[in-house]
């Protein structure tokens, strides 16, 4: 192998030949430990880069990473030799460069990593239609097979399952039918059982629209120029420095320079809080509703319209229902209201700061201070993530956060907002200024109606029963209830559900129970590892097509990446797989896949519109000439299109790779969410039944209670979380801790996007993925920084190195989300620190994925200490 590398360095073979050669013998390349990438960015490629060889191509950065930025790749001979981020124009606040994070800049290792799955493969001891020795799933060897064999096998398994047990025996955990073109084949074949997971948005999923706030509680704060007008910015359980890497931190720093004071509310002083020097209001995970109820109590009891005006009564009266007995909605079935609840009328427990403090750990004086900071004469923006809503029994968190903001009148006015600070629109909410067109591809709906709630998934596979509560999301309460389910096939595509769903131990059992498991994957993630057949897919650098996250981000911009390199090895696109599988399943693929991927992308580009100068309407963005169409067809194959007139030529746009609107104060593009409603609620009603913010929401209680897991009040009230702080005690009254005394949550960690990127050695080295523990707990347990610690609970055991810090509340642990399972079945210990190995596969209320209400025990590990992750061998498949 050393010879091959020598040859490359001596440039005796071209890089294309290098790839071809390694394609035949990559396993030995990796085994010889020759590096971590097939085409390392190193000395040999410097020459090419320095000599100005190759071409810079705007490149996709497509993972579910929380933001979107500009990235480009320098390509020499089908190899990416360099990457860079946005240098397309000078940087300014009005027209910022959209610079990428460390993950985007490491995509080269993703595409060219030695661990790429290169060929279709099957498990050595797998047998068609029986599964062979199923107990070997996860630890078997792999055998290379041809695409024809692989697709024939998959089709035969699907046909057999359909014939014997019906389509609902095929499970495919997805984010929706229009997510990935692969699904049209399965839907055309009769569909599959799907999963409803509240994952990202937690309890916002079921309550947002009906309360009056925007769907999923997303994209509903003001835009980034308005942020500069706020006096107080609350980061409520919100960490854009990690979870929306890219522009948001820059926007926050500008707001700080413009004079805003920051507050951070949560169990740890995170990177964003640190960046803007926020005042830390400590709140234990899962207890935010208690905290905010006491804020409302202080606001009510301290308010005096003349001497101490805190509450915006005009706002409450005009824009909300259910605050007090005088403002109840017409459909109220319960003669109770929010104000009397917090004053203790119904349960003899006023929601005082002292009451809350015992639960949420916030000092009483901080509760009183925060309540006063929410006063109506302050310009307050509350930017929340959904981390506090990703807790068991947090169904009322969205409503109480909304209620407190409404009490201060912090909606729909310049400098005032309460909305999402997470995800793609973080710090810049509002309608897109550049809107993507449609691909024209059909979405075949899923005829199968079985829909399992995420945390109950593996139990359903194992027990054959589940509680079908998904339809309540669209108000169909009649069909909610217990149901039988008989899963025989699991398909993993576009998700890594074995790793990202609670209860990995049960997940493995479920994988070993069913007849057949197939995965589409780049590298051997947990879902692929426990499969019978793995199909290699191209990265989005290897195809000229739209990608899912296109269109969902920062309203100022749209990105237009191009194919960077030709497909590596035998990897294929999802659509190709869909077509080839579809043919074998006997569906009409010309109906399911009438358009090539390149055609769909051209349609999207041609249909893209941009806001006009007046900010009143959208106009066509791209000018396309006959010559452009010929150019596109010559590069990407036969495509149809018509010439059109817009602002920028097709070629120029594709070279530029993005179209960004420069903003300035006073332009016509600003956004104040809910502004029209707040000015004139009657003529601009919200999506709730009353048309107002519902502090009393009958629909919320009716829908969620119909699922059979809770008895919520229509107004926000505190319900003790499953596996929350209170349950960490054996005796709450005497404050005696139980067997699992620590609370743990799973921050979204900058080394990866969920499980994506986690296997790239550069990133492993840059971010070691420790478990974060408080200095006080560390001292009590004799744990020093860097020590290996063991976290245990009834669901699993994991190891990680401790990062000891003053930034966490005592009793609280952060175990970063999304590692790659490294399970030793003999000891039952996962040394990668998988969050979902510890997360209980249970749920509450609306069926929330309550990742952030989990309990564990922690000890210093007395076995061999962990070595750093970046020194672990990469998961290279030997074929
Ligand atoms: N304990 C715990 N669990 C959690 C969370 C938590 O905080 N704690 N967070 C939850 C949240 S918010 C989310 S959103 C989920 C994410 O859960 P998943 O969606 O299961 O996680 P990812 O790792 O993003 O998986 C996406 C997969 O799609 C693959 N992929 C990427 N591009 C393509 C493509 O073009 N085609 C195909 N076929 N595949 C592609 C990637 O390689 C990756 O394997 O995890 C949830 N799980
Ligand atoms: N680097 C990176 N970024 C990502 C992702 C990723 O995997 N990696 N995933 C993306 C996706 S799909 C999603 S959904 C988003 C998630 O984005 P977020 O919800 O913002 O992410 P988290 O890191 O889970 O939580 C943010 C903060 O909430 C705090 N917190 C946790 N529990 C509670 C609680 O109960 N109450 C309060 N008040 N605070 C709490 C944590 O301490 C943490 O600092 O991130 C996106 N961005
Ligand atoms: S924030 Fe996301 S899109 Fe931006 S560079 Fe990082 S991984 Fe890529
Ligand atoms: Mo998410």
PDB file of C-alpha atoms in Angstrom, residues 117-236:
ATOM      1  CA  UNK A 117     -19.816   1.802   1.628  1.00  0.00           C
ATOM      2  CA  UNK A 118     -18.678   1.086  -1.867  1.00  0.00           C
ATOM      3  CA  UNK A 119     -20.756  -1.821  -3.079  1.00  0.00           C
ATOM      4  CA  UNK A 120     -24.079  -3.443  -2.293  1.00  0.00           C
ATOM      5  CA  UNK A 121     -23.475  -6.084   0.340  1.00  0.00           C
ATOM      6  CA  UNK A 122     -25.248  -8.737   2.342  1.00  0.00           C
ATOM      7  CA  UNK A 123     -24.651 -10.282   5.704  1.00  0.00           C
ATOM      8  CA  UNK A 124     -22.689 -13.519   5.443  1.00  0.00           C
ATOM      9  CA  UNK A 125     -25.150 -15.630   7.429  1.00  0.00           C
ATOM     10  CA  UNK A 126     -28.268 -14.071   5.997  1.00  0.00           C
ATOM     11  CA  UNK A 127     -30.645 -16.344   4.053  1.00  0.00           C
ATOM     12  CA  UNK A 128     -33.356 -15.018   1.745  1.00  0.00           C
ATOM     13  CA  UNK A 129     -36.922 -15.154   3.108  1.00  0.00           C
ATOM     14  CA  UNK A 130     -35.955 -16.671   6.462  1.00  0.00           C
ATOM     15  CA  UNK A 131     -33.320 -14.174   7.577  1.00  0.00           C
ATOM     16  CA  UNK A 132     -30.835 -16.966   8.278  1.00  0.00           C
ATOM     17  CA  UNK A 133     -29.162 -16.595  11.673  1.00  0.00           C
ATOM     18  CA  UNK A 134     -30.863 -13.379  12.786  1.00  0.00           C
ATOM     19  CA  UNK A 135     -28.990 -13.244  16.079  1.00  0.00           C
ATOM     20  CA  UNK A 136     -25.874 -12.355  14.093  1.00  0.00           C
ATOM     21  CA  UNK A 137     -27.347  -9.048  12.948  1.00  0.00           C
ATOM     22  CA  UNK A 138     -24.919  -6.375  14.072  1.00  0.00           C
ATOM     23  CA  UNK A 139     -21.911  -8.667  14.298  1.00  0.00           C
ATOM     24  CA  UNK A 140     -21.863 -10.695  11.092  1.00  0.00           C
ATOM     25  CA  UNK A 141     -19.328 -10.373   8.283  1.00  0.00           C
ATOM     26  CA  UNK A 142     -20.228  -8.775   4.961  1.00  0.00           C
ATOM     27  CA  UNK A 143     -20.187 -10.183   1.449  1.00  0.00           C
ATOM     28  CA  UNK A 144     -20.142  -8.076  -1.694  1.00  0.00           C
ATOM     29  CA  UNK A 145     -23.048  -8.626  -4.099  1.00  0.00           C
ATOM     30  CA  UNK A 146     -24.089  -7.034  -7.365  1.00  0.00           C
ATOM     31  CA  UNK A 147     -26.773  -4.351  -7.594  1.00  0.00           C
ATOM     32  CA  UNK A 148     -28.995  -6.785  -9.493  1.00  0.00           C
ATOM     33  CA  UNK A 149     -28.709  -9.375  -6.761  1.00  0.00           C
ATOM     34  CA  UNK A 150     -29.278  -6.814  -4.035  1.00  0.00           C
ATOM     35  CA  UNK A 151     -32.370  -5.321  -5.649  1.00  0.00           C
ATOM     36  CA  UNK A 152     -33.783  -8.755  -6.490  1.00  0.00           C
ATOM     37  CA  UNK A 153     -33.359  -9.790  -2.871  1.00  0.00           C
ATOM     38  CA  UNK A 154     -34.980  -6.636  -1.489  1.00  0.00           C
ATOM     39  CA  UNK A 155     -37.897  -6.899  -3.925  1.00  0.00           C
ATOM     40  CA  UNK A 156     -38.466 -10.562  -3.070  1.00  0.00           C
ATOM     41  CA  UNK A 157     -38.560  -9.773   0.674  1.00  0.00           C
ATOM     42  CA  UNK A 158     -41.002  -6.903   0.185  1.00  0.00           C
ATOM     43  CA  UNK A 159     -43.277  -8.990  -2.034  1.00  0.00           C
ATOM     44  CA  UNK A 160     -43.254 -11.880   0.408  1.00  0.00           C
ATOM     45  CA  UNK A 161     -44.053  -9.622   3.385  1.00  0.00           C
ATOM     46  CA  UNK A 162     -46.862  -7.929   1.480  1.00  0.00           C
ATOM     47  CA  UNK A 163     -48.354 -11.213   0.382  1.00  0.00           C
ATOM     48  CA  UNK A 164     -48.214 -12.855   3.794  1.00  0.00           C
ATOM     49  CA  UNK A 165     -48.871  -9.956   6.159  1.00  0.00           C
ATOM     50  CA  UNK A 166     -49.904  -6.903   4.119  1.00  0.00           C
ATOM     51  CA  UNK A 167     -48.098  -3.609   3.551  1.00  0.00           C
ATOM     52  CA  UNK A 168     -48.294  -2.529   7.178  1.00  0.00           C
ATOM     53  CA  UNK A 169     -45.739  -5.254   7.958  1.00  0.00           C
ATOM     54  CA  UNK A 170     -43.140  -3.044   6.217  1.00  0.00           C
ATOM     55  CA  UNK A 171     -41.738  -0.420   8.591  1.00  0.00           C
ATOM     56  CA  UNK A 172     -39.880   2.600   7.265  1.00  0.00           C
ATOM     57  CA  UNK A 173     -39.106   5.291   9.844  1.00  0.00           C
ATOM     58  CA  UNK A 174     -39.187   8.516   7.816  1.00  0.00           C
ATOM     59  CA  UNK A 175     -39.732  12.223   8.105  1.00  0.00           C
ATOM     60  CA  UNK A 176     -42.521  12.124   5.504  1.00  0.00           C
ATOM     61  CA  UNK A 177     -43.367  10.798   2.077  1.00  0.00           C
ATOM     62  CA  UNK A 178     -42.055  13.758   0.159  1.00  0.00           C
ATOM     63  CA  UNK A 179     -38.724  13.610   1.907  1.00  0.00           C
ATOM     64  CA  UNK A 180     -36.902  11.304  -0.381  1.00  0.00           C
ATOM     65  CA  UNK A 181     -37.687  10.124  -3.876  1.00  0.00           C
ATOM     66  CA  UNK A 182     -36.982   6.537  -2.814  1.00  0.00           C
ATOM     67  CA  UNK A 183     -40.419   6.392  -1.141  1.00  0.00           C
ATOM     68  CA  UNK A 184     -42.467   6.653  -4.329  1.00  0.00           C
ATOM     69  CA  UNK A 185     -41.523   3.063  -5.142  1.00  0.00           C
ATOM     70  CA  UNK A 186     -42.713   1.757  -1.781  1.00  0.00           C
ATOM     71  CA  UNK A 187     -45.859   3.870  -1.806  1.00  0.00           C
ATOM     72  CA  UNK A 188     -46.653   2.752  -5.340  1.00  0.00           C
ATOM     73  CA  UNK A 189     -46.294  -0.791  -4.023  1.00  0.00           C
ATOM     74  CA  UNK A 190     -48.963  -0.224  -1.359  1.00  0.00           C
ATOM     75  CA  UNK A 191     -47.144   1.754   1.314  1.00  0.00           C
ATOM     76  CA  UNK A 192     -45.518   1.150   4.644  1.00  0.00           C
ATOM     77  CA  UNK A 193     -45.975   1.675   8.365  1.00  0.00           C
ATOM     78  CA  UNK A 194     -44.493   4.970   9.357  1.00  0.00           C
ATOM     79  CA  UNK A 195     -43.380   6.684  12.537  1.00  0.00           C
ATOM     80  CA  UNK A 196     -44.543   9.925  14.042  1.00  0.00           C
ATOM     81  CA  UNK A 197     -41.829  11.432  16.127  1.00  0.00           C
ATOM     82  CA  UNK A 198     -42.097  14.815  17.818  1.00  0.00           C
ATOM     83  CA  UNK A 199     -38.283  14.829  17.673  1.00  0.00           C
ATOM     84  CA  UNK A 200     -37.094  18.339  16.701  1.00  0.00           C
ATOM     85  CA  UNK A 201     -39.963  20.436  17.925  1.00  0.00           C
ATOM     86  CA  UNK A 202     -41.045  18.307  20.881  1.00  0.00           C
ATOM     87  CA  UNK A 203     -44.456  19.223  22.216  1.00  0.00           C
ATOM     88  CA  UNK A 204     -44.746  22.129  19.765  1.00  0.00           C
ATOM     89  CA  UNK A 205     -45.761  19.480  17.226  1.00  0.00           C
ATOM     90  CA  UNK A 206     -49.319  19.001  18.415  1.00  0.00           C
ATOM     91  CA  UNK A 207     -50.109  22.275  20.141  1.00  0.00           C
ATOM     92  CA  UNK A 208     -48.614  25.095  18.098  1.00  0.00           C
ATOM     93  CA  UNK A 209     -51.241  25.801  15.426  1.00  0.00           C
ATOM     94  CA  UNK A 210     -54.183  25.299  17.765  1.00  0.00           C
ATOM     95  CA  UNK A 211     -52.775  27.718  20.351  1.00  0.00           C
ATOM     96  CA  UNK A 212     -52.440  30.408  17.677  1.00  0.00           C
ATOM     97  CA  UNK A 213     -48.667  30.348  17.292  1.00  0.00           C
ATOM     98  CA  UNK A 214     -47.282  29.318  13.903  1.00  0.00           C
ATOM     99  CA  UNK A 215     -47.119  25.598  13.019  1.00  0.00           C
ATOM    100  CA  UNK A 216     -44.420  23.649  14.847  1.00  0.00           C
ATOM    101  CA  UNK A 217     -43.592  26.855  16.734  1.00  0.00           C
ATOM    102  CA  UNK A 218     -41.077  27.651  13.991  1.00  0.00           C
ATOM    103  CA  UNK A 219     -40.059  30.770  12.078  1.00  0.00           C
ATOM    104  CA  UNK A 220     -42.163  33.047  14.272  1.00  0.00           C
ATOM    105  CA  UNK A 221     -39.805  35.593  15.811  1.00  0.00           C
ATOM    106  CA  UNK A 222     -38.866  38.801  13.938  1.00  0.00           C
ATOM    107  CA  UNK A 223     -36.091  39.216  11.394  1.00  0.00           C
ATOM    108  CA  UNK A 224     -32.434  39.925  12.097  1.00  0.00           C
ATOM    109  CA  UNK A 225     -32.663  43.668  11.567  1.00  0.00           C
ATOM    110  CA  UNK A 226     -35.477  43.964  14.062  1.00  0.00           C
ATOM    111  CA  UNK A 227     -33.479  41.932  16.578  1.00  0.00           C
ATOM    112  CA  UNK A 228     -31.186  44.949  16.907  1.00  0.00           C
ATOM    113  CA  UNK A 229     -34.099  46.944  18.361  1.00  0.00           C
ATOM    114  CA  UNK A 230     -34.586  44.676  21.374  1.00  0.00           C
ATOM    115  CA  UNK A 231     -33.418  45.796  24.783  1.00  0.00           C
ATOM    116  CA  UNK A 232     -33.572  42.326  26.301  1.00  0.00           C
ATOM    117  CA  UNK A 233     -33.011  39.111  24.384  1.00  0.00           C
ATOM    118  CA  UNK A 234     -33.833  35.874  26.160  1.00  0.00           C
ATOM    119  CA  UNK A 235     -32.183  32.730  24.871  1.00  0.00           C
ATOM    120  CA  UNK A 236     -34.639  30.231  26.237  1.00  0.00           C
TER     121      UNK A 236
END
